[in-house]
CSV table of C-alpha atoms in Angstrom, one decimal:
chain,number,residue,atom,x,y,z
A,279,UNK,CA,0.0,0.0,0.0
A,280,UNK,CA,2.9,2.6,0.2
A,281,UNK,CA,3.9,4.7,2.7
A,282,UNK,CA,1.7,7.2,2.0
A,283,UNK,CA,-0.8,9.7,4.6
A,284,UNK,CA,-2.9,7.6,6.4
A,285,UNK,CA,-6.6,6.8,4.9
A,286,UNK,CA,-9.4,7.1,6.6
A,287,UNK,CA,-9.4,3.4,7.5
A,288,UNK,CA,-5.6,3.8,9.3
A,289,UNK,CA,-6.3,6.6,11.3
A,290,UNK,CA,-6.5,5.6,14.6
A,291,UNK,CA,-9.6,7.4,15.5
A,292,UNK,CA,-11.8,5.8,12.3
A,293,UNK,CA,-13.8,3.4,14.9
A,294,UNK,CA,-14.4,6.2,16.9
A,295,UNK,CA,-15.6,8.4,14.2
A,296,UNK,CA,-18.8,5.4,13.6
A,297,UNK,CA,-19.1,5.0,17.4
A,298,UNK,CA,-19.6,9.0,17.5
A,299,UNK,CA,-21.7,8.1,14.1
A,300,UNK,CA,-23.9,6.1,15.7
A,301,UNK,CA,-24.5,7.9,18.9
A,302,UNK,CA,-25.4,11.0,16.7
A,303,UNK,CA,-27.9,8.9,15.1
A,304,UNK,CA,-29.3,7.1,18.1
A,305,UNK,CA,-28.8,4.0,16.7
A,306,UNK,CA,-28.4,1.8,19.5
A,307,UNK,CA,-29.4,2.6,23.3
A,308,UNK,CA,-28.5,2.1,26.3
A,309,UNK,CA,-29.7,-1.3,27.9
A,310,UNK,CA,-30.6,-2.8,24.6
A,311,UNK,CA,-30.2,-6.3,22.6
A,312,UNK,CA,-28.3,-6.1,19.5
A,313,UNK,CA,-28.1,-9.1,17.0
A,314,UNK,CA,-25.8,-8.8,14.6
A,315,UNK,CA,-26.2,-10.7,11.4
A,316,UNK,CA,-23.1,-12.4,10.4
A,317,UNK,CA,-21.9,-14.5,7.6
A,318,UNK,CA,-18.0,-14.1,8.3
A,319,UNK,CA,-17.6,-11.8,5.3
A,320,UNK,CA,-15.2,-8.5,6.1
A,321,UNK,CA,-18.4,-6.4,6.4
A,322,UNK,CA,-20.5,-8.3,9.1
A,323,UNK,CA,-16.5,-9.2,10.6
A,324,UNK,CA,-15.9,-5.1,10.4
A,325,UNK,CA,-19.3,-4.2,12.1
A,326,UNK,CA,-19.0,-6.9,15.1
A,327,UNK,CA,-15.4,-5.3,15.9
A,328,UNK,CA,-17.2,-2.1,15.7
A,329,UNK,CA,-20.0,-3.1,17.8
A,330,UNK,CA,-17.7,-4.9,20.5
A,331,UNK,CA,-15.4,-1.7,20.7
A,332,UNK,CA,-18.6,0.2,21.0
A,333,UNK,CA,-19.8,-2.2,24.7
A,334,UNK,CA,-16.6,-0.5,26.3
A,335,UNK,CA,-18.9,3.2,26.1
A,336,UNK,CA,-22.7,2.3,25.8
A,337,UNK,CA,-24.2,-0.7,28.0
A,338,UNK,CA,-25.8,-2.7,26.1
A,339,UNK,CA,-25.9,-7.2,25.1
A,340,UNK,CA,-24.4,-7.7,21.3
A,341,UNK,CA,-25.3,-11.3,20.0
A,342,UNK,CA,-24.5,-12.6,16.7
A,343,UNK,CA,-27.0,-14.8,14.2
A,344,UNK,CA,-25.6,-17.1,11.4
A,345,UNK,CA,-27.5,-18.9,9.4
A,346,UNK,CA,-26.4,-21.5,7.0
A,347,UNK,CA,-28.0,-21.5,3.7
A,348,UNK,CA,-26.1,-24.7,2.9
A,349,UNK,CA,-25.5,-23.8,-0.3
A,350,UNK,CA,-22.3,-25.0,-0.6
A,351,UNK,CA,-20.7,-28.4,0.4
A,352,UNK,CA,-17.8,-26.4,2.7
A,353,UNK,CA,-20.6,-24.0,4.4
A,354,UNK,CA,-20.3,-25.4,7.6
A,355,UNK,CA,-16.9,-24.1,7.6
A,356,UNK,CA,-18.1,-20.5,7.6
A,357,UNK,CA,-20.2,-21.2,10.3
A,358,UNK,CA,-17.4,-22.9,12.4
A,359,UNK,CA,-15.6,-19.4,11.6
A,360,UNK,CA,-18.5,-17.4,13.1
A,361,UNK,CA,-18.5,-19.8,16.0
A,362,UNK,CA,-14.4,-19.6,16.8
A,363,UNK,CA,-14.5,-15.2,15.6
A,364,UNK,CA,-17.4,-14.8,18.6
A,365,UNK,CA,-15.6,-17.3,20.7
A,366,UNK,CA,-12.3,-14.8,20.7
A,367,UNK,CA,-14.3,-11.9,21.3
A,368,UNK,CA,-16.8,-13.0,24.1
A,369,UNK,CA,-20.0,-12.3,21.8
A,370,UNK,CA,-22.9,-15.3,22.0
A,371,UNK,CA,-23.4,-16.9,18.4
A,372,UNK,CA,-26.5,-18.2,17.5
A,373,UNK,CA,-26.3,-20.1,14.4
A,374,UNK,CA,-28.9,-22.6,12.4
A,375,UNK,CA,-28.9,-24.4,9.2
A,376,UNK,CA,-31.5,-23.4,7.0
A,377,UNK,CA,-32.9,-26.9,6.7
A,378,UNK,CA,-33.6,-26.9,10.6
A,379,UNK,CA,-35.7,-24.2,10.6
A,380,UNK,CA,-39.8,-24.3,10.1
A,381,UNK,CA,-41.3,-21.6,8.1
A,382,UNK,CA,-44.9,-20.5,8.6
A,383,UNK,CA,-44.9,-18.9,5.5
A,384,UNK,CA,-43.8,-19.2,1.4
A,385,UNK,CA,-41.2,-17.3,0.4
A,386,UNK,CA,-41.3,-16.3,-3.0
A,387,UNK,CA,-38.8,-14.8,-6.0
A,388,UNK,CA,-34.9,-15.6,-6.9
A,389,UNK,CA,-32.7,-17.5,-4.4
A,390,UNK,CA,-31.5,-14.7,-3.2
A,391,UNK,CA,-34.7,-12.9,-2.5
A,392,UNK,CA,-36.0,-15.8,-0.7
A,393,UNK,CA,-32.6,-15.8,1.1
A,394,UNK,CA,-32.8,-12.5,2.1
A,395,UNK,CA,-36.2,-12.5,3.5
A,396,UNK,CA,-35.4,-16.0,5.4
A,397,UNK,CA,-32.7,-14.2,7.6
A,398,UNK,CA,-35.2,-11.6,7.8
A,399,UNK,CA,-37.3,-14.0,9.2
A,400,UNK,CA,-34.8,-15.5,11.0
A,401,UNK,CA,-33.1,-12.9,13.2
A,402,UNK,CA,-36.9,-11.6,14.2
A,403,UNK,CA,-38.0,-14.9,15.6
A,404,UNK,CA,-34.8,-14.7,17.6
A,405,UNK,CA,-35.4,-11.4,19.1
A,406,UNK,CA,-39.7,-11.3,19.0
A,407,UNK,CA,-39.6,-11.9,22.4
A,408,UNK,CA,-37.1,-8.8,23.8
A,409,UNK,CA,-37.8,-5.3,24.3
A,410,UNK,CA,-35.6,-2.0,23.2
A,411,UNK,CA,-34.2,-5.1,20.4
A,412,UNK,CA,-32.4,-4.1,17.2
A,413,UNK,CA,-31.0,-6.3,14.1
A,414,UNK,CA,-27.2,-4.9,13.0
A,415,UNK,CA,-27.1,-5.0,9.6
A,416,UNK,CA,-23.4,-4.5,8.0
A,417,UNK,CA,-24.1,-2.7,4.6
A,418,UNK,CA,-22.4,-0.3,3.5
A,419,UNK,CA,-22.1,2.9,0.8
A,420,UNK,CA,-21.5,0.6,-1.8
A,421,UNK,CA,-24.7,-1.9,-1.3
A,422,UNK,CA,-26.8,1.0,-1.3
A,423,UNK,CA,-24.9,2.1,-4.5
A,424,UNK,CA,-25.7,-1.5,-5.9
A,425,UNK,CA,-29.4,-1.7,-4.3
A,426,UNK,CA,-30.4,1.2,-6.0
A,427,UNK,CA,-29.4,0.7,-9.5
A,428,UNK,CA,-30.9,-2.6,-9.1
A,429,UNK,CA,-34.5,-0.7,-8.1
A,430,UNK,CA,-33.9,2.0,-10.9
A,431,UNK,CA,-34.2,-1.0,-13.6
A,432,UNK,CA,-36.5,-2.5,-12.1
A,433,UNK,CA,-38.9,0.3,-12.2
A,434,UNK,CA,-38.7,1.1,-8.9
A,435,UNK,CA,-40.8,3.8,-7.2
A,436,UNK,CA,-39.6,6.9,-4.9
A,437,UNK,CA,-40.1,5.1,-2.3
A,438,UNK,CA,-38.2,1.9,-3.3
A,439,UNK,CA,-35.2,3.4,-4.8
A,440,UNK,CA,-34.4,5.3,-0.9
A,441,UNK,CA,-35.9,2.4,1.2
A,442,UNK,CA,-32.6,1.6,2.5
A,443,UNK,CA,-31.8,3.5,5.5
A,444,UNK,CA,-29.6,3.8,8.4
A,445,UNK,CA,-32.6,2.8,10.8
A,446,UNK,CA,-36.1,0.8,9.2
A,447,UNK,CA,-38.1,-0.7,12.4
A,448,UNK,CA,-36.1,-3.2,14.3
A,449,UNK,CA,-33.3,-2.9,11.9
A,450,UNK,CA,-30.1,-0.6,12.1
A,451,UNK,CA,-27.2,-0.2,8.9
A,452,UNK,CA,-24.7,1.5,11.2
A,453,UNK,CA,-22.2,1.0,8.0
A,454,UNK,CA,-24.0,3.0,5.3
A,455,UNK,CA,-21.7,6.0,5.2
A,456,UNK,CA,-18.5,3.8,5.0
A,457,UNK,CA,-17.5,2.7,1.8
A,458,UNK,CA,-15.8,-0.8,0.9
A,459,UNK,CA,-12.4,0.4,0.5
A,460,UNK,CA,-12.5,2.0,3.8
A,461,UNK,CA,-13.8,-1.4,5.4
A,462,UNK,CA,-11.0,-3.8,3.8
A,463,UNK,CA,-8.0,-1.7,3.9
A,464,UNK,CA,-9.1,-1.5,8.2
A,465,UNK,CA,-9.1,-5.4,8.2
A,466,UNK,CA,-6.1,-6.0,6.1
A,467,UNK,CA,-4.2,-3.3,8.3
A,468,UNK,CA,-5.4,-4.5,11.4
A,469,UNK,CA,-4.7,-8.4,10.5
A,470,UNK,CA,-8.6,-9.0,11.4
A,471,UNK,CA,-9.5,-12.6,9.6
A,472,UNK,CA,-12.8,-12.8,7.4
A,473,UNK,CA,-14.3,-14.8,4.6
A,474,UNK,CA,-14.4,-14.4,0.9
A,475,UNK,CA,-17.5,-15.5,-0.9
A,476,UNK,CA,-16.6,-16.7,-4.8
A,477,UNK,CA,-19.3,-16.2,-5.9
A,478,UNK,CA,-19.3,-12.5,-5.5
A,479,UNK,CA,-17.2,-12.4,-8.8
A,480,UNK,CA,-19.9,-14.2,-11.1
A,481,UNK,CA,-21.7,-11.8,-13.4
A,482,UNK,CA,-24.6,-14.4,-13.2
A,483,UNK,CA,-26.5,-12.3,-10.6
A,484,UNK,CA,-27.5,-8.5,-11.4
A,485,UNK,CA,-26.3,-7.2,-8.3
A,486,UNK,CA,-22.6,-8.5,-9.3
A,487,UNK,CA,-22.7,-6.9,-12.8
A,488,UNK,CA,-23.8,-3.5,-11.2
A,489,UNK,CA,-20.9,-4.0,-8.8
A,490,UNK,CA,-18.6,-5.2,-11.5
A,491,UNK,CA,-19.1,-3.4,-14.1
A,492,UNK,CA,-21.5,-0.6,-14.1
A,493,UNK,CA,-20.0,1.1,-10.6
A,494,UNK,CA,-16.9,0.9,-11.5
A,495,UNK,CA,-17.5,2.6,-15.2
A,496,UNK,CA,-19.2,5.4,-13.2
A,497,UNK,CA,-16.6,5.7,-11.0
A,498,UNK,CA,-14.3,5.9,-14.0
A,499,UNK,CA,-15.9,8.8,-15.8
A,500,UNK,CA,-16.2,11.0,-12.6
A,501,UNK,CA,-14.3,10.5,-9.7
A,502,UNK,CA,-16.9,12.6,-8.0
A,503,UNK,CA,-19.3,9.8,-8.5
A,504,UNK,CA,-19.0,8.5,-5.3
A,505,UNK,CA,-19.9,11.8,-3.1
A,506,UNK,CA,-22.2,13.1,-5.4
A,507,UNK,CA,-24.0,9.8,-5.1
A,508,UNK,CA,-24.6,9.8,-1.6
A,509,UNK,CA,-25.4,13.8,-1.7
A,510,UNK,CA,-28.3,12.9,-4.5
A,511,UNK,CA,-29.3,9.8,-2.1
A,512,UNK,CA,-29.9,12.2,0.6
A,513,UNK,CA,-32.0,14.5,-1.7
A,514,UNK,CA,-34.3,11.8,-2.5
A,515,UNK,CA,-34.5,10.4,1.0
A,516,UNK,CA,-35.6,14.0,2.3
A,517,UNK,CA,-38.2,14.4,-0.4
A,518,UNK,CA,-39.1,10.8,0.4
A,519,UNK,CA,-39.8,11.9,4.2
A,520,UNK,CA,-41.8,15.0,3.0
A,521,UNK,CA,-44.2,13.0,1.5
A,522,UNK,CA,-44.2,10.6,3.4
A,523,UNK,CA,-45.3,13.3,6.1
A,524,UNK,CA,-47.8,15.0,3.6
A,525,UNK,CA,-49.7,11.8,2.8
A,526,UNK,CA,-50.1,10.6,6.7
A,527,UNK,CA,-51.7,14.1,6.8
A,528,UNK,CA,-53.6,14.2,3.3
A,529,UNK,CA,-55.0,10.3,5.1
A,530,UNK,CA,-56.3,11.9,8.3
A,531,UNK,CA,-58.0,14.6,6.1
A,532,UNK,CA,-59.7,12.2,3.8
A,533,UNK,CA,-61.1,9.6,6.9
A,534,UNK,CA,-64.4,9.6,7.8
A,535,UNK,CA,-65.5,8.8,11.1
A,536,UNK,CA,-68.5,6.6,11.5
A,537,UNK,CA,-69.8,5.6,14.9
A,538,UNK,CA,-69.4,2.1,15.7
A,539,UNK,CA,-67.8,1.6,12.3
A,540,UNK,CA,-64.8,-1.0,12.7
A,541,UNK,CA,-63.0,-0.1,9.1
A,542,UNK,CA,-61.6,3.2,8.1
A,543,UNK,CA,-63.9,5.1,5.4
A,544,UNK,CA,-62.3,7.1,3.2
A,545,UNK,CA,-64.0,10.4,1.5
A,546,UNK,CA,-64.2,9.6,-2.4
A,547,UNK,CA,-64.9,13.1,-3.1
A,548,UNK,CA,-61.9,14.5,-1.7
A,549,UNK,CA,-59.4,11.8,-3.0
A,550,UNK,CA,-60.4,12.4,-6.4
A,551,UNK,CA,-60.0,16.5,-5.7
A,552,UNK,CA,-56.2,15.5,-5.5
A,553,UNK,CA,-52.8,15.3,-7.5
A,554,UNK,CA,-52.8,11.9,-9.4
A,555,UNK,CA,-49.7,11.1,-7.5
A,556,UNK,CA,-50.8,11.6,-3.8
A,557,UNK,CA,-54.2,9.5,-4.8
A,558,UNK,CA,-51.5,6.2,-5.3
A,559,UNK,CA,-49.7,7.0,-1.9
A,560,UNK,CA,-53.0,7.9,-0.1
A,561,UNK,CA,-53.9,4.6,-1.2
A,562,UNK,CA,-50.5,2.7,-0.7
A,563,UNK,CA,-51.6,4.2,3.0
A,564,UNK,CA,-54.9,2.8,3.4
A,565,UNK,CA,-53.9,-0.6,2.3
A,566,UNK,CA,-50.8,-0.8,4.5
A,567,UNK,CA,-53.1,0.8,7.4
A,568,UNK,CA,-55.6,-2.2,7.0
A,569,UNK,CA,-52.2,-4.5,6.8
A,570,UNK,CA,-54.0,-6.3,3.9
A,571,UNK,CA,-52.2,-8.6,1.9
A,572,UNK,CA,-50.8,-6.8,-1.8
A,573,UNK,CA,-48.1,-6.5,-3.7
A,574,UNK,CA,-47.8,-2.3,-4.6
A,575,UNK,CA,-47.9,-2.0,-8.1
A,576,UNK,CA,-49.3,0.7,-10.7
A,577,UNK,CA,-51.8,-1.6,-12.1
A,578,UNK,CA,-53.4,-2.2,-9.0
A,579,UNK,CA,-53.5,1.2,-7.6
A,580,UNK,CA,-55.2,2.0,-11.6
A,581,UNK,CA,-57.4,-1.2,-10.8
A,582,UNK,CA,-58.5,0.3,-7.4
A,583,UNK,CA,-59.3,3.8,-8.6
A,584,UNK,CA,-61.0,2.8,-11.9
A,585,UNK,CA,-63.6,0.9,-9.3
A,586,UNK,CA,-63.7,3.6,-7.0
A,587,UNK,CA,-65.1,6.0,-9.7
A,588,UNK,CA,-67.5,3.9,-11.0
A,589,UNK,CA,-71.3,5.2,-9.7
A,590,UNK,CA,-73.2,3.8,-8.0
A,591,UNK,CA,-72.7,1.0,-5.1
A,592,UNK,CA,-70.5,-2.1,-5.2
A,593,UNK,CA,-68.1,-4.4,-4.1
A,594,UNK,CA,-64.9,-5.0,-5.5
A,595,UNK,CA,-63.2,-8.1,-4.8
A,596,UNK,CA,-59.1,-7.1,-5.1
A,597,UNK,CA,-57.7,-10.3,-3.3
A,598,UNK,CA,-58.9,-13.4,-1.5
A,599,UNK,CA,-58.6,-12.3,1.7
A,600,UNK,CA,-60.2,-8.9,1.3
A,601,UNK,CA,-62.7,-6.4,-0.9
A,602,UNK,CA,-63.5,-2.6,-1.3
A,603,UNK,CA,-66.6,-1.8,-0.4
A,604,UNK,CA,-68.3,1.1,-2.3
A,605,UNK,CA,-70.9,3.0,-0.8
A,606,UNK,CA,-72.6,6.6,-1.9
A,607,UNK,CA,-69.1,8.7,-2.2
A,608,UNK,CA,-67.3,6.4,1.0
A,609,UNK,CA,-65.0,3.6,0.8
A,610,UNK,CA,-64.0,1.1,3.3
A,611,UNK,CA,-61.7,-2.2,3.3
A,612,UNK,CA,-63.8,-5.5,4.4
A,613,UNK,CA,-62.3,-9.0,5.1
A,614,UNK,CA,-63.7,-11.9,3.6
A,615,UNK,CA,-64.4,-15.1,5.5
């Protein structure tokens, strides 16, 4: 590497700046559970050195989750690494093989989709029970680089293309100002052991070709890419709050309260006096207020409002589970037996 200045990664208060990081943020608080995913790659290795570093200031119990996809013949070795990494630090592993565990549910998509939303699924049933609980999560600048290119061709919404965050519900991305580079060059230096996946250099997978190829090109045409990136990011993110904030208050405008009434009824005549745009994420908010099953796409949200400006009374049947029910110029979700 040279013996050039020090990078951030070498300077000897880099851990400190993401401790300071995440105090700023509130990320984690005093007295609470952390569980750390970990699959023994440098980021989720980088985050639990972090996080065990970060004990000796804030009080709090850091646990790490593996779970073994079994993908591979040799994966039980990456667990036996998780198991002998916590072992040297004092941190409590928890680790299962994927086969071992019983789902309640289908997961649908690619492999990795359904992988993704199996740890999900995972590292909740192991904290369900505990109060003031987080998940760690160890991504970084560069997976939210790669996450959103992956959105933007897939048509992603607003919405979609900033979901990432540093804090989502249970779960907290302490990493997601800290790029790669940064995250290697502090293991290498440091002589801090982790895993390398192979497969991480196949172009089979989108995510690997964005990282691969189409990152890199950016990088290559503008060295600015990088900052300017995460400055756009933030844009987006803030405008995504906004309305976020707007719509929660356009919904409360648009409720009607009935006495007695179990469902929410919405007022027809004032959802159809707004901006095209807000009438999709009024409706987005209904829907996710009733926590009725859908999948958020522009052909439903077309299908829903075509109904609701039919005249006259009716019932629209939108999914097995549940209907709209139309009523003079109210509207209100019902469940179906």
């Amino acid at each position: 590497m040279g013996t050039q200045k020090k990078t951030f990664a070498k300077n000897g208060n880099y851990i400190k700046d993401i401790h300071n990081f995440i105090a700023k943020e509130q990320l984690i608080h005093h007295g609470s559970t952390v569980l750390l995913g970990l699959s023994g790659g440098p980021d989720s290795i980088f985050l639990l050195h972090v996080l065990v570093q970060y004990q000796k200031d804030t009080s709090f119990k850091l646990v790490a989750a593996h779970l073994d996809h079994e993908w591979r013949d040799n994966s039980a070795v990456d667990a036996q690494f998780c198991q002998q990494t916590c072992e040297k630090l004092g941190v409590p592993l928890i680790s299962q093989k994927m086969s071992e565990i019983k789902f309640d549910r289908k997961f649908d998509g690619s492999r990795e989709s359904s992988a993704r939303h199996i740890r999900r699924y995972y590292f909740e049933s192991i904290i369900q029970n505990k109060a003031k609980a987080h998940i760690a999560l160890a991504h970084h600048a560069q997976d939210q680089q790669e996450t959103f290119f992956i959105r933007l061709l897939r048509g992603a919404s607003l919405s979609g293309l900033t979901s990432m965050s540093m804090q989502d519900g249970l779960y907290i991305r302490p990493l997601l100002h800290i790029h790669k580079k940064d995250i290697l060059e502090y293991l290498n230096t440091h002589n801090i052991a982790y895993l390398t996946d192979p497969t991480n250099k196949s172009n089979t997978f989108l995510r690997n070709r964005i990282r691969n190829h189409v990152i890199p090109a950016l990088q290559k045409a503008d060295n600015r890419f990088d900052n300017n990136f995460a400055i756009m990011l933030k844009r987006l993110q803030d405008t995504e709050l906004f309305l976020q904030q707007l719509t929660a208050k356009t919904f409360k405008d648009l409720i009607q309260h009935k006495e007695g009434a179990s469902h929410i009824n919405l007022n027809l005549n004032k959802l159809f006096a707004l901006n095209r745009v807000m009438q999709h994420r009024v409706i987005l908010y209904w829907l996710c207020t009733e926590q009725v099953s859908f999948v958020p796409t522009e052909s439903l949200f077309n299908e829903i409002l075509r109904f609701l400006k039919q005249p006259g009374n009716n019932i629209h049947y939108v999914h097995s589970t549940w209907a709209i029910n139309k009523k003079k110029q109210c509207a209100e979700i019902i469940f179906t037996p």
